[in-house]
Amino acid sequence: MWKGRFTQDTSSLVQQFGESVSYDWRLFPHDIAGSIAHARAQKHAGFLTDEEFSAIENGLLAIRKDIEDGNFEFKTSLEDIHMNIEAELTRRIGPAGAKLHTARSRNDQVATDTRLYCRAQVDSLVESMKNLQRALLDRADVYADTVMPGYTHLQRGQPVTAGHHFLAYVEMLDRDVSRLLDARKRLNISPLGSGALAGSTINLDRHAIAQELGFDGVTTNSMDAIADRDYIAEIIFVIALCGVHLSRLSEDLILWCSAEFSFAHLADAHTTGSSLMPQKKNPDVCELTRGKTGRLMGNLVAILTAIKGLPLTYNRDLQEDKEPLFDSIDTLHLALTVNTEMILAMTMRVDHCAAAAADPMLLATDLADYLVKKGVPFRHAHELVGKAVAEAIASKTPLDKLDLTKISEHYRNDTAEIFQLSRALKARTNPGCPNPEIVRQQISRWQAQLA
Ligand code: ARG
């Protein structure tokens, strides 16, 4: 492709070191779409005859079919997907193929291909995220009234419902979806026509090319367009953060499935046994999700580090953008899909959740609120309840069975209802609270949104 000024062939070690076709082959449908749009603009500008354009278009479509059917041999000697396709086109159709690269560089070509690839992947990741939201919503609906302890510091805090807990993850995923869609707006502009870095003296209609490829517009600075990999970093970041969300969900499920919590069951199909201990049922999907998140975060560091020291514009370091991108996309895709299947099939152990939530200590804060409603300043109320808690622990008496009137004159004989869980949840009437009625409203809202 550059033999004019060289007297030696590229060393085979350099070929091995520099090839990207072993992984960037997957850009092929986008590379072909970009080349057809580019060729059409060449035809309109008078650089290709109708016959030459048709030969290029049909040749590229035939190559696409061969790749799809597994009948295409990629050559590492041709470095990347762009050169593999172009060389094969020229081999098949002759001189017209050699005209295709007019007014184009691999630099604007690869930027175009990866933007198109990212756009398609964003759309399918959004669908996968929504499917997981739907699965979580399904469980939230089934367990909307299942009372369980909510935790801070992994210590029992206050009562919540399983429905509320599941919906917390629906919210996280909603932010992930919106971050992806936001990144999509910025990436969906066409860099084609930016050339190697400074455009071209052969002026093709950039807007027509962009329109054909479904871009919303064209980039406005050729140097930035060539050097920009922000859209890749953004997507890898959103994926890493979504991975962090899935990892937290995994951790909750791992705890819930332990004998110590026994709040949930995962289906046999989504757990594994031990080769040694016959009784084991391990939450491997959760552990793998948590473990793979480390790699998603590593990919973010890799892409940011690859970009940070680069002078404008293209540097070969930028070829290192693809493996972390592909790996993050593939990993998250599978993680979302398997987690969706697992969540849909999991069950809550409602009785164990209820037994844990029956601990009257979970309503110590409600008792302080009771005193506040009787005019006691909160700090003082906190202390009075703290004393009652200490007394309950010392006398091994449940908090709701103490004679509180002996602790302070502010306590009357009407504290029994404070310890009713259903009252406690219903008393929370503000938006966002685990009041089953409010949770039901949220479930309906999400059902409509995700329908
Ligand atoms: N395979 C290359 C990459 O992914 C394509 C661009 C090559 N450009 C160049 N000037 N060597 O970055």
Short mmCIF file of C-alpha atoms and ligand atoms in Angstrom, two decimals:
data_model
loop_
_atom_site.label_atom_id
_atom_site.label_comp_id
_atom_site.label_asym_id
_atom_site.label_seq_id
_atom_site.Cartn_x
_atom_site.Cartn_y
_atom_site.Cartn_z
CA MET A 1 0.00 0.00 0.00
CA TRP A 2 2.99 2.29 0.43
CA LYS A 3 5.66 0.49 -1.55
CA GLY A 4 6.68 3.54 -3.63
CA ARG A 5 9.30 4.98 -1.33
CA PHE A 6 10.54 1.75 0.31
CA THR A 7 13.25 -0.61 -0.81
CA GLN A 8 12.66 -3.34 1.77
CA ASP A 9 9.59 -5.38 2.66
CA THR A 10 8.16 -4.93 6.13
CA SER A 11 9.76 -7.36 8.58
CA SER A 12 7.44 -10.22 9.43
CA LEU A 13 7.92 -9.40 13.11
CA VAL A 14 6.74 -5.86 12.45
CA GLN A 15 3.75 -7.28 10.60
CA GLN A 16 2.96 -9.50 13.55
CA PHE A 17 3.42 -6.62 15.97
CA GLY A 18 1.40 -4.11 13.97
CA GLU A 19 -1.47 -6.09 12.53
CA SER A 20 -4.96 -5.33 13.78
CA VAL A 21 -7.02 -7.39 11.35
CA SER A 22 -7.17 -10.27 13.83
CA TYR A 23 -9.56 -8.12 15.88
CA ASP A 24 -10.65 -5.16 13.75
CA TRP A 25 -12.13 -7.51 11.12
CA ARG A 26 -15.41 -7.01 12.94
CA LEU A 27 -15.57 -3.45 11.57
CA PHE A 28 -16.15 -4.91 8.09
CA PRO A 29 -19.86 -4.01 7.59
CA HIS A 30 -19.12 -0.43 8.60
CA ASP A 31 -15.97 -0.25 6.51
CA ILE A 32 -17.96 -1.40 3.49
CA ALA A 33 -20.86 0.99 4.14
CA GLY A 34 -18.36 3.85 4.50
CA SER A 35 -16.56 2.89 1.30
CA ILE A 36 -19.79 2.71 -0.71
CA ALA A 37 -20.87 6.15 0.53
CA HIS A 38 -17.40 7.51 -0.25
CA ALA A 39 -17.43 5.98 -3.74
CA ARG A 40 -20.88 7.41 -4.44
CA ALA A 41 -19.58 10.89 -3.54
CA GLN A 42 -16.62 10.28 -5.87
CA LYS A 43 -19.03 9.43 -8.66
CA HIS A 44 -21.08 12.59 -8.06
CA ALA A 45 -17.89 14.65 -8.10
CA GLY A 46 -16.89 13.11 -11.43
CA PHE A 47 -13.98 10.96 -10.24
CA LEU A 48 -15.70 7.66 -10.98
CA THR A 49 -17.85 6.69 -13.95
CA ASP A 50 -21.21 5.04 -13.29
CA GLU A 51 -19.67 1.72 -14.34
CA GLU A 52 -16.70 2.12 -12.01
CA PHE A 53 -19.00 2.99 -9.12
CA SER A 54 -21.19 -0.03 -9.81
CA ALA A 55 -18.15 -2.29 -9.96
CA ILE A 56 -16.96 -0.91 -6.60
CA GLU A 57 -20.38 -1.15 -4.96
CA ASN A 58 -21.09 -4.68 -6.19
CA GLY A 59 -17.56 -5.78 -5.43
CA LEU A 60 -17.82 -4.49 -1.86
CA LEU A 61 -21.23 -6.08 -1.33
CA ALA A 62 -19.88 -9.40 -2.57
CA ILE A 63 -16.93 -9.13 -0.20
CA ARG A 64 -19.32 -8.40 2.65
CA LYS A 65 -21.30 -11.52 1.84
CA ASP A 66 -18.13 -13.61 1.67
CA ILE A 67 -17.00 -12.33 5.06
CA GLU A 68 -20.43 -13.01 6.55
CA ASP A 69 -20.37 -16.53 5.14
CA GLY A 70 -16.87 -17.18 6.45
CA ASN A 71 -15.43 -17.36 2.94
CA PHE A 72 -12.89 -14.58 3.26
CA GLU A 73 -9.25 -15.01 4.11
CA PHE A 74 -7.88 -12.15 6.18
CA LYS A 75 -4.17 -11.55 5.68
CA THR A 76 -2.07 -10.11 8.49
CA SER A 77 0.38 -8.94 5.84
CA LEU A 78 -2.36 -6.48 4.85
CA GLU A 79 -2.38 -5.16 8.41
CA ASP A 80 -5.97 -4.15 9.02
CA ILE A 81 -9.53 -4.57 7.87
CA HIS A 82 -9.37 -1.48 5.65
CA MET A 83 -6.43 -2.72 3.58
CA ASN A 84 -7.75 -6.30 3.48
CA ILE A 85 -11.01 -5.17 1.92
CA GLU A 86 -9.48 -2.66 -0.46
CA ALA A 87 -6.80 -5.08 -1.69
CA GLU A 88 -9.36 -7.81 -2.28
CA LEU A 89 -11.65 -5.36 -4.10
CA THR A 90 -8.84 -4.32 -6.41
CA ARG A 91 -7.90 -7.96 -6.98
CA ARG A 92 -11.48 -8.69 -7.97
CA ILE A 93 -12.47 -5.63 -10.04
CA GLY A 94 -9.14 -4.23 -11.21
CA PRO A 95 -8.34 -0.51 -11.76
CA ALA A 96 -11.61 0.91 -10.39
CA GLY A 97 -10.72 -0.58 -7.00
CA ALA A 98 -7.49 1.39 -6.98
CA LYS A 99 -9.48 4.64 -7.29
CA LEU A 100 -11.53 4.07 -4.12
CA HIS A 101 -8.96 5.59 -1.77
CA THR A 102 -9.02 8.96 -3.60
CA ALA A 103 -9.53 11.81 -1.09
CA ARG A 104 -9.50 9.43 1.85
CA SER A 105 -6.98 8.19 4.38
CA ARG A 106 -7.13 5.20 6.67
CA ASN A 107 -7.16 7.83 9.40
CA ASP A 108 -10.60 9.23 8.56
CA GLN A 109 -11.68 5.76 7.46
CA VAL A 110 -10.94 4.11 10.80
CA ALA A 111 -12.55 6.99 12.68
CA THR A 112 -15.68 6.60 10.54
CA ASP A 113 -15.79 2.84 10.97
CA THR A 114 -15.39 2.93 14.74
CA ARG A 115 -18.05 5.62 15.11
CA LEU A 116 -20.49 3.52 13.07
CA TYR A 117 -19.55 0.43 15.06
CA CYS A 118 -19.99 2.27 18.37
CA ARG A 119 -23.36 3.61 17.28
CA ALA A 120 -24.65 0.11 16.50
CA GLN A 121 -23.23 -1.29 19.74
CA VAL A 122 -24.70 1.53 21.83
CA ASP A 123 -28.11 0.69 20.42
CA SER A 124 -27.81 -2.97 21.26
CA LEU A 125 -26.33 -2.33 24.71
CA VAL A 126 -29.26 -0.03 25.47
CA GLU A 127 -31.61 -2.88 24.57
CA SER A 128 -29.70 -5.29 26.82
CA MET A 129 -29.76 -2.80 29.69
CA LYS A 130 -33.50 -2.36 29.27
CA ASN A 131 -33.99 -6.12 29.30
CA LEU A 132 -32.18 -6.34 32.62
CA GLN A 133 -34.31 -3.45 33.91
CA ARG A 134 -37.39 -5.39 32.85
CA ALA A 135 -36.18 -8.49 34.72
CA LEU A 136 -35.50 -6.47 37.88
CA LEU A 137 -38.88 -4.83 37.51
CA ASP A 138 -40.51 -8.22 37.22
CA ARG A 139 -38.94 -9.28 40.53
CA ALA A 140 -39.83 -5.91 42.10
CA ASP A 141 -43.44 -6.51 41.14
CA VAL A 142 -43.51 -10.05 42.58
CA TYR A 143 -41.81 -8.95 45.82
CA ALA A 144 -43.29 -5.46 46.15
CA ASP A 145 -44.61 -6.23 49.64
CA THR A 146 -41.76 -8.42 50.86
CA VAL A 147 -40.41 -6.65 53.91
CA MET A 148 -36.71 -7.03 54.60
CA PRO A 149 -34.01 -5.14 56.45
CA GLY A 150 -32.21 -2.37 54.63
CA TYR A 151 -28.52 -2.02 55.48
CA THR A 152 -25.90 0.63 55.99
CA HIS A 153 -22.35 -0.51 56.82
CA LEU A 154 -23.81 -3.98 56.21
CA GLN A 155 -25.55 -3.59 59.59
CA ARG A 156 -29.33 -3.73 59.78
CA GLY A 157 -30.64 -0.20 59.47
CA GLN A 158 -34.32 0.25 58.71
CA PRO A 159 -37.03 -1.83 57.05
CA VAL A 160 -37.46 -1.69 53.28
CA THR A 161 -39.15 -3.94 50.78
CA ALA A 162 -37.48 -6.26 48.29
CA GLY A 163 -39.41 -4.40 45.59
CA HIS A 164 -37.77 -1.14 46.63
CA HIS A 165 -34.36 -2.83 46.64
CA PHE A 166 -34.79 -4.22 43.12
CA LEU A 167 -36.00 -0.85 41.85
CA ALA A 168 -32.79 0.78 43.12
CA TYR A 169 -30.96 -1.16 40.40
CA VAL A 170 -33.56 -0.20 37.79
CA GLU A 171 -32.68 3.42 38.58
CA MET A 172 -28.94 2.81 38.19
CA LEU A 173 -29.44 1.13 34.83
CA ASP A 174 -31.66 4.00 33.73
CA ARG A 175 -28.76 6.37 34.29
CA ASP A 176 -26.49 4.02 32.33
CA VAL A 177 -28.94 4.05 29.42
CA SER A 178 -29.14 7.82 29.47
CA ARG A 179 -25.34 8.13 29.58
CA LEU A 180 -25.03 5.84 26.55
CA LEU A 181 -27.66 7.78 24.61
CA ASP A 182 -25.90 11.01 25.49
CA ALA A 183 -22.57 9.63 24.23
CA ARG A 184 -24.37 8.52 21.07
CA LYS A 185 -25.30 12.13 20.23
CA ARG A 186 -21.66 13.20 20.27
CA LEU A 187 -20.31 10.22 18.36
CA ASN A 188 -22.85 10.33 15.54
CA ILE A 189 -21.03 12.82 13.32
CA SER A 190 -19.01 11.98 10.25
CA PRO A 191 -15.24 12.46 10.21
CA LEU A 192 -14.99 11.24 6.59
CA GLY A 193 -13.34 13.90 4.44
CA SER A 194 -10.86 14.84 7.16
CA GLY A 195 -8.26 12.86 5.17
CA ALA A 196 -4.99 12.05 6.89
CA LEU A 197 -5.33 15.19 9.02
CA ALA A 198 -5.90 18.18 6.74
CA GLY A 199 -8.76 17.25 4.42
CA SER A 200 -8.18 16.97 0.70
CA THR A 201 -7.86 19.12 -2.40
CA ILE A 202 -10.41 16.77 -3.93
CA ASN A 203 -13.61 18.04 -2.42
CA LEU A 204 -16.27 15.39 -2.05
CA ASP A 205 -19.70 16.19 -0.60
CA ARG A 206 -19.15 15.41 3.08
CA HIS A 207 -22.79 16.09 3.97
CA ALA A 208 -24.08 13.62 1.39
CA ILE A 209 -21.69 10.96 2.70
CA ALA A 210 -22.76 11.69 6.29
CA GLN A 211 -26.41 11.48 5.36
CA GLU A 212 -26.00 8.17 3.57
CA LEU A 213 -24.30 6.74 6.66
CA GLY A 214 -26.99 8.02 9.03
CA PHE A 215 -24.75 10.56 10.74
CA ASP A 216 -26.40 13.68 12.18
CA GLY A 217 -23.72 15.98 10.73
CA VAL A 218 -20.04 16.34 9.90
CA THR A 219 -17.04 17.10 12.10
CA THR A 220 -15.84 20.71 11.90
CA ASN A 221 -12.09 20.39 12.49
CA SER A 222 -10.10 17.85 10.50
CA MET A 223 -7.31 17.58 13.08
CA ASP A 224 -9.69 16.96 15.97
CA ALA A 225 -11.70 14.54 13.86
CA ILE A 226 -8.62 12.41 13.20
CA ALA A 227 -7.22 12.52 16.74
CA ASP A 228 -10.52 12.25 18.64
CA ARG A 229 -11.17 9.05 20.54
CA ASP A 230 -13.36 10.68 23.21
CA TYR A 231 -16.35 8.70 22.06
CA ILE A 232 -14.49 5.46 22.69
CA ALA A 233 -13.37 6.58 26.13
CA GLU A 234 -16.93 7.67 26.94
CA ILE A 235 -18.43 4.35 25.96
CA ILE A 236 -15.78 2.42 27.87
CA PHE A 237 -16.50 4.62 30.90
CA VAL A 238 -20.25 4.07 30.73
CA ILE A 239 -19.63 0.35 30.39
CA ALA A 240 -17.25 0.36 33.36
CA LEU A 241 -19.82 2.20 35.48
CA CYS A 242 -22.59 -0.16 34.40
CA GLY A 243 -20.23 -3.00 35.33
CA VAL A 244 -19.83 -1.41 38.76
CA HIS A 245 -23.62 -1.38 39.12
CA LEU A 246 -23.86 -5.05 38.14
CA SER A 247 -21.02 -5.82 40.53
CA ARG A 248 -22.91 -4.23 43.41
CA LEU A 249 -26.02 -6.20 42.47
CA SER A 250 -23.85 -9.32 42.40
CA GLU A 251 -22.56 -8.59 45.87
CA ASP A 252 -26.09 -8.16 47.23
CA LEU A 253 -27.13 -11.47 45.68
CA ILE A 254 -24.05 -13.30 46.96
CA LEU A 255 -24.86 -12.13 50.48
CA TRP A 256 -28.55 -12.96 50.12
CA CYS A 257 -27.74 -16.48 48.96
CA SER A 258 -25.43 -17.21 51.89
CA ALA A 259 -26.75 -19.37 54.74
CA GLU A 260 -26.13 -16.40 57.02
CA PHE A 261 -28.65 -14.21 55.18
CA SER A 262 -30.78 -16.81 53.35
CA PHE A 263 -32.87 -14.11 51.72
CA ALA A 264 -32.77 -15.48 48.17
CA HIS A 265 -32.45 -18.54 45.98
CA LEU A 266 -30.81 -18.60 42.56
CA ALA A 267 -32.04 -21.24 40.13
CA ASP A 268 -29.84 -24.32 39.75
CA ALA A 269 -29.26 -23.35 36.13
CA HIS A 270 -27.49 -20.18 37.27
CA THR A 271 -25.28 -21.67 39.95
CA THR A 272 -22.48 -24.22 40.02
CA GLY A 273 -21.50 -27.06 42.29
CA SER A 274 -18.20 -27.95 43.86
CA SER A 275 -16.02 -30.77 42.57
CA LEU A 276 -15.23 -31.63 46.17
CA MET A 277 -17.98 -30.47 48.53
CA PRO A 278 -21.23 -32.14 47.50
CA GLN A 279 -23.48 -29.70 49.35
CA LYS A 280 -22.21 -26.55 47.63
CA LYS A 281 -24.30 -24.31 45.38
CA ASN A 282 -22.20 -21.40 44.31
CA PRO A 283 -23.30 -18.04 42.85
CA ASP A 284 -20.62 -18.07 40.14
CA VAL A 285 -22.50 -15.78 37.76
CA CYS A 286 -22.48 -13.07 40.44
CA GLU A 287 -18.82 -13.66 41.24
CA LEU A 288 -17.81 -13.60 37.58
CA THR A 289 -19.80 -10.42 37.03
CA ARG A 290 -18.01 -8.84 39.99
CA GLY A 291 -14.65 -10.15 38.78
CA LYS A 292 -15.06 -9.06 35.15
CA THR A 293 -15.86 -5.54 36.33
CA GLY A 294 -12.18 -5.25 37.22
CA ARG A 295 -11.32 -5.72 33.57
CA LEU A 296 -13.93 -3.18 32.46
CA MET A 297 -12.30 -0.65 34.76
CA GLY A 298 -8.86 -1.65 33.47
CA ASN A 299 -10.01 -0.99 29.91
CA LEU A 300 -10.94 2.55 30.91
CA VAL A 301 -7.47 3.15 32.31
CA ALA A 302 -5.96 1.59 29.16
CA ILE A 303 -7.80 3.88 26.72
CA LEU A 304 -7.23 7.05 28.74
CA THR A 305 -3.54 6.22 29.10
CA ALA A 306 -3.20 5.45 25.39
CA ILE A 307 -4.58 8.87 24.47
CA LYS A 308 -3.12 11.12 27.13
CA GLY A 309 0.35 11.73 25.75
CA LEU A 310 -0.43 11.89 22.04
CA PRO A 311 0.40 14.98 20.01
CA LEU A 312 -2.15 15.81 17.33
CA THR A 313 -3.16 14.11 15.16
CA TYR A 314 -3.00 10.40 14.32
CA ASN A 315 -0.41 8.28 16.07
CA ARG A 316 -0.28 4.55 15.73
CA ASP A 317 -0.93 4.25 19.47
CA LEU A 318 -4.55 4.92 18.53
CA GLN A 319 -4.80 1.43 17.09
CA GLU A 320 -4.77 0.33 20.75
CA ASP A 321 -8.27 1.79 21.14
CA LYS A 322 -10.03 -1.23 19.68
CA GLU A 323 -9.20 -4.17 21.92
CA PRO A 324 -10.38 -2.47 25.13
CA LEU A 325 -13.46 -1.19 23.30
CA PHE A 326 -14.38 -4.59 21.87
CA ASP A 327 -13.60 -6.36 25.11
CA SER A 328 -15.72 -3.97 27.18
CA ILE A 329 -18.65 -4.20 24.80
CA ASP A 330 -18.53 -8.01 24.56
CA THR A 331 -18.07 -8.47 28.29
CA LEU A 332 -20.90 -6.15 29.30
CA HIS A 333 -23.19 -7.57 26.68
CA LEU A 334 -22.83 -11.09 28.00
CA ALA A 335 -22.96 -9.95 31.63
CA LEU A 336 -26.23 -8.08 31.03
CA THR A 337 -27.75 -11.02 29.19
CA VAL A 338 -26.84 -13.72 31.70
CA ASN A 339 -27.83 -11.52 34.63
CA THR A 340 -31.21 -10.91 33.00
CA GLU A 341 -31.84 -14.63 32.74
CA MET A 342 -30.66 -15.20 36.31
CA ILE A 343 -32.73 -12.40 37.87
CA LEU A 344 -35.90 -13.55 36.11
CA ALA A 345 -35.48 -17.02 37.63
CA MET A 346 -34.41 -16.05 41.16
CA THR A 347 -36.74 -16.20 44.13
CA MET A 348 -36.81 -14.38 47.45
CA ARG A 349 -37.20 -16.35 50.68
CA VAL A 350 -40.03 -14.19 51.90
CA ASP A 351 -40.25 -15.88 55.32
CA HIS A 352 -36.55 -15.35 56.08
CA CYS A 353 -36.72 -11.74 54.92
CA ALA A 354 -39.72 -11.20 57.20
CA ALA A 355 -38.01 -12.86 60.16
CA ALA A 356 -34.96 -10.61 59.76
CA ALA A 357 -37.14 -7.52 59.35
CA ALA A 358 -39.08 -8.41 62.52
CA ASP A 359 -36.12 -7.26 64.61
CA PRO A 360 -37.68 -4.33 66.56
CA MET A 361 -34.28 -2.56 66.58
CA LEU A 362 -34.96 -1.68 62.93
CA LEU A 363 -37.59 0.77 64.19
CA ALA A 364 -35.42 2.54 66.76
CA THR A 365 -35.30 5.57 64.46
CA ASP A 366 -39.11 5.53 64.21
CA LEU A 367 -39.20 5.58 68.01
CA ALA A 368 -37.01 8.69 68.00
CA ASP A 369 -39.36 10.24 65.42
CA TYR A 370 -42.25 9.44 67.79
CA LEU A 371 -40.53 11.48 70.52
CA VAL A 372 -39.83 14.30 68.09
CA LYS A 373 -43.55 14.45 67.29
CA LYS A 374 -44.10 14.87 71.05
CA GLY A 375 -41.86 17.93 70.98
CA VAL A 376 -38.52 16.39 72.02
CA PRO A 377 -35.54 17.82 70.05
CA PHE A 378 -34.12 15.10 67.78
CA ARG A 379 -30.68 14.94 69.41
CA HIS A 380 -32.33 14.41 72.81
CA ALA A 381 -34.77 11.87 71.36
CA HIS A 382 -31.81 9.99 69.80
CA GLU A 383 -30.18 9.77 73.20
CA LEU A 384 -33.38 8.58 74.92
CA VAL A 385 -33.85 5.83 72.34
CA GLY A 386 -30.15 4.96 72.61
CA LYS A 387 -30.71 4.40 76.33
CA ALA A 388 -33.69 2.16 75.61
CA VAL A 389 -31.56 0.18 73.13
CA ALA A 390 -28.82 -0.25 75.73
CA GLU A 391 -31.42 -1.38 78.28
CA ALA A 392 -32.88 -3.87 75.79
CA ILE A 393 -29.44 -5.35 75.10
CA ALA A 394 -28.47 -5.47 78.81
CA SER A 395 -31.74 -7.06 79.92
CA LYS A 396 -32.00 -9.30 76.84
CA THR A 397 -35.47 -7.89 76.26
CA PRO A 398 -36.74 -7.04 72.78
CA LEU A 399 -36.94 -3.25 72.34
CA ASP A 400 -40.70 -3.38 71.81
CA LYS A 401 -41.21 -5.31 75.08
CA LEU A 402 -39.50 -2.77 77.37
CA ASP A 403 -41.51 -0.54 79.65
CA LEU A 404 -40.33 2.67 78.01
CA THR A 405 -42.24 4.89 80.41
CA LYS A 406 -39.59 4.00 83.00
CA ILE A 407 -36.87 5.47 80.78
CA SER A 408 -38.41 8.90 80.18
CA GLU A 409 -41.60 10.78 80.89
CA HIS A 410 -41.79 11.55 77.19
CA TYR A 411 -42.71 7.91 76.48
CA ARG A 412 -46.43 7.14 76.90
CA ASN A 413 -48.21 3.82 76.72
CA ASP A 414 -48.85 4.28 73.00
CA THR A 415 -45.51 3.08 71.60
CA ALA A 416 -46.67 -0.44 70.64
CA GLU A 417 -47.86 0.66 67.21
CA ILE A 418 -44.46 2.19 66.46
CA PHE A 419 -43.18 -1.38 66.19
CA GLN A 420 -45.68 -2.47 63.58
CA LEU A 421 -43.75 -2.84 60.34
CA SER A 422 -46.69 -2.10 58.09
CA ARG A 423 -47.37 1.15 59.95
CA ALA A 424 -43.70 2.06 59.78
CA LEU A 425 -43.60 1.66 56.01
CA LYS A 426 -46.94 3.40 55.42
CA ALA A 427 -45.84 6.33 57.58
CA ARG A 428 -43.23 7.18 54.95
CA THR A 429 -45.35 9.16 52.56
CA ASN A 430 -42.71 11.16 50.74
CA PRO A 431 -41.61 10.39 47.18
CA GLY A 432 -38.84 7.81 46.95
CA CYS A 433 -39.70 5.99 50.20
CA PRO A 434 -40.16 2.21 50.61
CA ASN A 435 -43.88 2.65 51.33
CA PRO A 436 -45.44 -0.29 49.42
CA GLU A 437 -48.01 2.02 47.88
CA ILE A 438 -45.33 4.39 46.62
CA VAL A 439 -43.24 1.45 45.41
CA ARG A 440 -46.29 0.19 43.47
CA GLN A 441 -46.59 3.60 41.82
CA GLN A 442 -42.92 3.40 40.84
CA ILE A 443 -43.44 -0.08 39.45
CA SER A 444 -46.30 1.17 37.28
CA ARG A 445 -44.23 4.10 36.10
CA TRP A 446 -41.33 1.83 35.11
CA GLN A 447 -43.68 -0.69 33.49
CA ALA A 448 -45.05 2.08 31.27
CA GLN A 449 -41.55 3.42 30.54
CA LEU A 450 -40.07 0.02 29.70
CA ALA A 451 -43.08 -1.38 27.82
N1 ARG B 1 -5.42 0.02 11.83
C1 ARG B 1 -5.24 1.42 12.02
C2 ARG B 1 -5.85 1.84 13.35
O1 ARG B 1 -6.62 1.12 13.85
C3 ARG B 1 -5.90 2.20 10.93
C4 ARG B 1 -5.29 3.55 10.70
C5 ARG B 1 -3.90 3.41 10.20
N2 ARG B 1 -3.34 4.69 9.88
C6 ARG B 1 -2.03 4.83 9.71
N3 ARG B 1 -1.62 6.04 9.45
N4 ARG B 1 -1.16 3.88 9.88
O2 ARG B 1 -5.56 2.87 13.89
#
